[in-house]
Amino acid sequence: MIDKQSPLPIYYQIEEDIKQRIADDEYRPGDMISSERELSETYEVSRMTVRQAITNMVNEGVLFREKGRGTFVADKKIEQPLQGMTSFTEDMKSRGMDASSKLLIFEQITAPFDIARKLQIDEQADVYKIQRIRYADQKPMAVETTFIPVAMLPGLSERVVQGSLYDYIEKTKKLQIGKASQMIEATTADQNQSSLLEVPPLSAILYIERNSFLTDGTPFEVVKSSYRADRYKFISDIYRA
């Protein structure tokens, strides 16, 4: 398993071997891997070398540690391409996962200045504020806060926002969604986010702000989302100009 004559660092070889075991389902998500002592005996290397390999995989999100218990295989991250515009529900269904939501806030408010500007509406106009926890296979993935002009979707109900808003907008209201611009940045979870996402305080999260438009150029939503960085990653194809 380990070639000590190889130019590849031993800790890297250990990482690759454990990753292969995960790929082969020898280790499954939630399984506890062998202890540092057991791994050092298996690979016939020092515990320090094993610790470096394990730490690297924890930092990558392949493994996670629980104090006093051990080291476990993490759930595989969901890959979200940055190309194309789909809803959370559509994303999860395309992966064969069960998408669900928990509604935290559904209210009409006067549009905050930044929201009114992005939606191109009067500052005194009303918007729906919708905050939901988004789940995949009953596990929290994101906290999502959406702002939509009331004038665009009069009569929007709690029942509707429990499901897919995009489906409602296109199939029921017969509006055509066209494009969106979005910003992504890395940050850490505050106390409220960590509680809702079921992660320790200051855990890494991905903050995404999306401004979406109909095909005629009318902005119809602003969405502010906080995704668990240990469960989600975004990928993009980049071409040389």
XYZ file of C-alpha atoms in Angstrom:
241
model
C 0.000 0.000 0.000
C 2.847 2.397 0.869
C 5.976 2.644 -1.252
C 8.662 4.224 0.922
C 10.951 4.491 -2.104
C 8.434 6.582 -4.008
C 9.064 10.322 -4.473
C 5.484 10.876 -3.319
C 5.285 11.883 0.378
C 4.160 9.044 2.605
C 1.348 11.090 4.135
C 0.011 11.712 0.612
C 0.086 7.981 -0.160
C -1.874 7.318 3.030
C -4.450 9.936 2.035
C -4.877 8.367 -1.393
C -5.198 4.881 0.057
C -7.920 5.950 2.521
C -9.733 7.888 -0.217
C -9.655 4.778 -2.402
C -11.129 2.739 0.435
C -13.940 5.285 0.694
C -14.484 5.125 -3.078
C -14.619 1.311 -2.843
C -17.236 1.564 -0.034
C -14.893 -0.067 2.439
C -15.560 3.058 4.464
C -19.000 4.642 4.128
C -20.249 8.081 5.234
C -20.581 8.070 9.011
C -18.142 5.164 9.507
C -15.370 5.634 12.027
C -11.934 4.999 10.566
C -9.136 3.246 12.440
C -7.301 5.148 15.158
C -3.973 6.892 14.516
C -2.213 4.132 16.426
C -3.873 1.399 14.374
C -3.156 3.202 11.108
C 0.472 3.784 12.036
C 0.806 0.046 12.647
C -1.013 -0.820 9.413
C 1.143 1.483 7.278
C 4.288 0.958 9.401
C 4.885 4.684 9.766
C 4.960 7.155 12.627
C 1.761 8.469 14.207
C 2.888 11.978 13.234
C 2.796 10.992 9.553
C -0.655 9.452 9.966
C -1.845 12.558 11.823
C -0.742 14.787 8.955
C -2.649 12.655 6.441
C -5.787 12.643 8.601
C -5.597 16.388 9.236
C -5.283 17.074 5.515
C -8.387 14.996 4.810
C -10.318 16.724 7.596
C -9.381 20.078 6.072
C -10.590 18.816 2.662
C -13.905 17.731 4.158
C -13.303 14.043 3.404
C -13.216 13.194 7.122
C -14.417 14.887 10.286
C -13.388 14.570 13.923
C -15.599 14.297 16.989
C -13.850 15.066 20.253
C -13.628 12.044 22.491
C -15.068 9.708 19.844
C -12.779 9.497 16.832
C -12.527 10.351 13.141
C -15.363 9.625 10.732
C -16.042 9.604 6.995
C -17.926 12.747 5.956
C -20.896 12.805 3.618
C -19.871 13.368 0.029
C -20.131 17.020 -0.966
C -22.814 17.989 -3.433
C -21.301 19.494 -6.569
C -23.190 22.470 -7.925
C -22.181 23.710 -11.381
C -22.168 27.479 -11.681
C -23.489 27.203 -15.221
C -27.260 27.032 -15.618
C -30.012 28.389 -13.396
C -31.958 25.899 -11.318
C -33.758 25.906 -7.996
C -32.603 24.014 -4.920
C -35.489 21.565 -5.338
C -34.557 20.918 -8.972
C -30.890 20.438 -8.014
C -31.669 17.841 -5.371
C -34.187 15.947 -7.497
C -31.647 15.703 -10.330
C -29.338 13.911 -7.869
C -32.019 11.515 -6.683
C -32.181 13.249 -3.293
C -35.269 14.224 -1.356
C -35.535 18.028 -1.139
C -37.535 19.596 1.656
C -37.794 22.903 3.492
C -38.620 24.257 6.917
C -40.280 27.664 6.749
C -38.922 30.046 9.381
C -40.257 33.415 8.199
C -43.037 34.373 5.788
C -44.073 38.004 6.005
C -44.645 41.186 4.046
C -42.252 44.024 4.845
C -41.262 47.373 3.415
C -38.344 46.730 1.091
C -34.959 47.569 2.653
C -32.958 50.035 0.572
C -30.522 47.514 -0.913
C -33.326 45.072 -1.777
C -35.471 47.785 -3.388
C -32.516 48.885 -5.500
C -31.786 45.356 -6.734
C -35.457 44.661 -7.447
C -35.825 48.066 -9.120
C -38.896 48.963 -7.045
C -39.870 51.944 -4.916
C -38.301 52.011 -1.455
C -41.772 52.075 0.095
C -42.943 49.051 -1.890
C -43.780 45.827 -0.075
C -41.825 42.626 -0.543
C -42.250 39.114 0.720
C -39.497 38.024 3.075
C -39.215 34.239 3.018
C -36.639 32.427 5.122
C -36.273 28.667 4.854
C -33.892 25.925 5.896
C -33.248 23.773 2.829
C -32.744 20.039 3.414
C -31.393 17.229 1.263
C -32.353 13.758 2.494
C -33.422 15.338 5.805
C -30.010 16.944 6.374
C -29.718 20.758 6.539
C -27.828 22.177 3.593
C -28.559 25.898 3.566
C -30.420 28.781 5.154
C -32.078 30.818 2.425
C -33.713 34.250 2.702
C -35.689 35.366 -0.350
C -37.185 38.768 -1.171
C -39.875 39.020 -3.886
C -42.030 42.039 -4.829
C -45.592 41.561 -3.533
C -46.912 43.269 -6.668
C -45.375 40.553 -8.819
C -46.876 37.598 -6.927
C -50.007 38.852 -5.129
C -51.610 36.220 -2.954
C -48.449 34.155 -2.448
C -49.103 31.714 0.404
C -47.125 29.723 2.950
C -48.232 26.522 1.227
C -46.624 27.609 -2.031
C -43.291 28.610 -0.493
C -42.999 25.236 1.215
C -42.281 23.825 -2.233
C -40.450 25.110 -5.298
C -40.980 28.826 -5.939
C -39.519 28.523 -9.433
C -42.048 25.827 -10.297
C -44.880 28.060 -9.051
C -43.593 31.117 -10.902
C -43.226 29.333 -14.229
C -46.060 26.797 -14.226
C -48.744 28.589 -12.236
C -48.001 32.248 -12.918
C -46.726 31.571 -16.458
C -43.705 33.841 -16.004
C -40.455 32.897 -17.716
C -37.286 32.938 -15.620
C -34.324 34.102 -17.651
C -31.060 34.685 -15.845
C -29.382 35.625 -12.587
C -26.236 37.251 -11.332
C -24.725 35.929 -8.153
C -21.884 36.581 -5.761
C -20.166 33.893 -3.702
C -17.852 34.411 -0.752
C -16.394 32.338 2.047
C -17.293 33.252 5.609
C -18.008 31.633 8.983
C -21.272 30.706 10.664
C -22.613 32.962 13.400
C -24.508 31.542 16.377
C -27.878 31.571 14.610
C -26.567 30.045 11.381
C -24.669 27.336 13.239
C -27.828 26.399 15.135
C -29.980 26.237 12.000
C -27.372 24.371 9.930
C -26.400 22.078 12.819
C -22.698 22.914 12.636
C -20.298 24.231 15.301
C -20.042 28.038 15.640
C -17.510 29.616 13.272
C -17.732 26.670 10.873
C -16.942 27.526 7.257
C -19.962 28.435 5.161
C -20.482 29.671 1.611
C -22.492 32.887 1.416
C -24.288 33.374 -1.898
C -26.343 36.359 -2.992
C -28.405 35.965 -6.164
C -30.377 38.576 -8.113
C -32.737 36.831 -10.564
C -34.526 38.180 -13.637
C -37.381 37.213 -15.934
C -36.704 36.850 -19.643
C -37.905 40.425 -20.230
C -35.231 41.726 -17.832
C -37.548 42.348 -14.851
C -35.860 41.462 -11.536
C -38.108 39.178 -9.501
C -36.064 38.022 -6.514
C -33.052 38.594 -4.316
C -31.857 35.513 -2.450
C -29.305 35.484 0.348
C -28.139 31.964 1.174
C -25.678 30.413 3.604
C -24.544 26.931 2.536
C -22.669 24.414 4.653
C -19.149 24.320 3.219
C -18.711 20.738 4.432
C -21.663 19.587 2.316
C -21.517 21.785 -0.780
C -18.990 22.833 -3.381
C -19.361 24.882 -6.530
C -17.632 24.000 -9.780
C -17.123 25.995 -12.951
C -15.662 25.408 -16.395
C -13.255 28.167 -17.372
C -12.063 28.757 -20.923
C -9.070 30.708 -22.072
C -10.127 33.783 -24.017
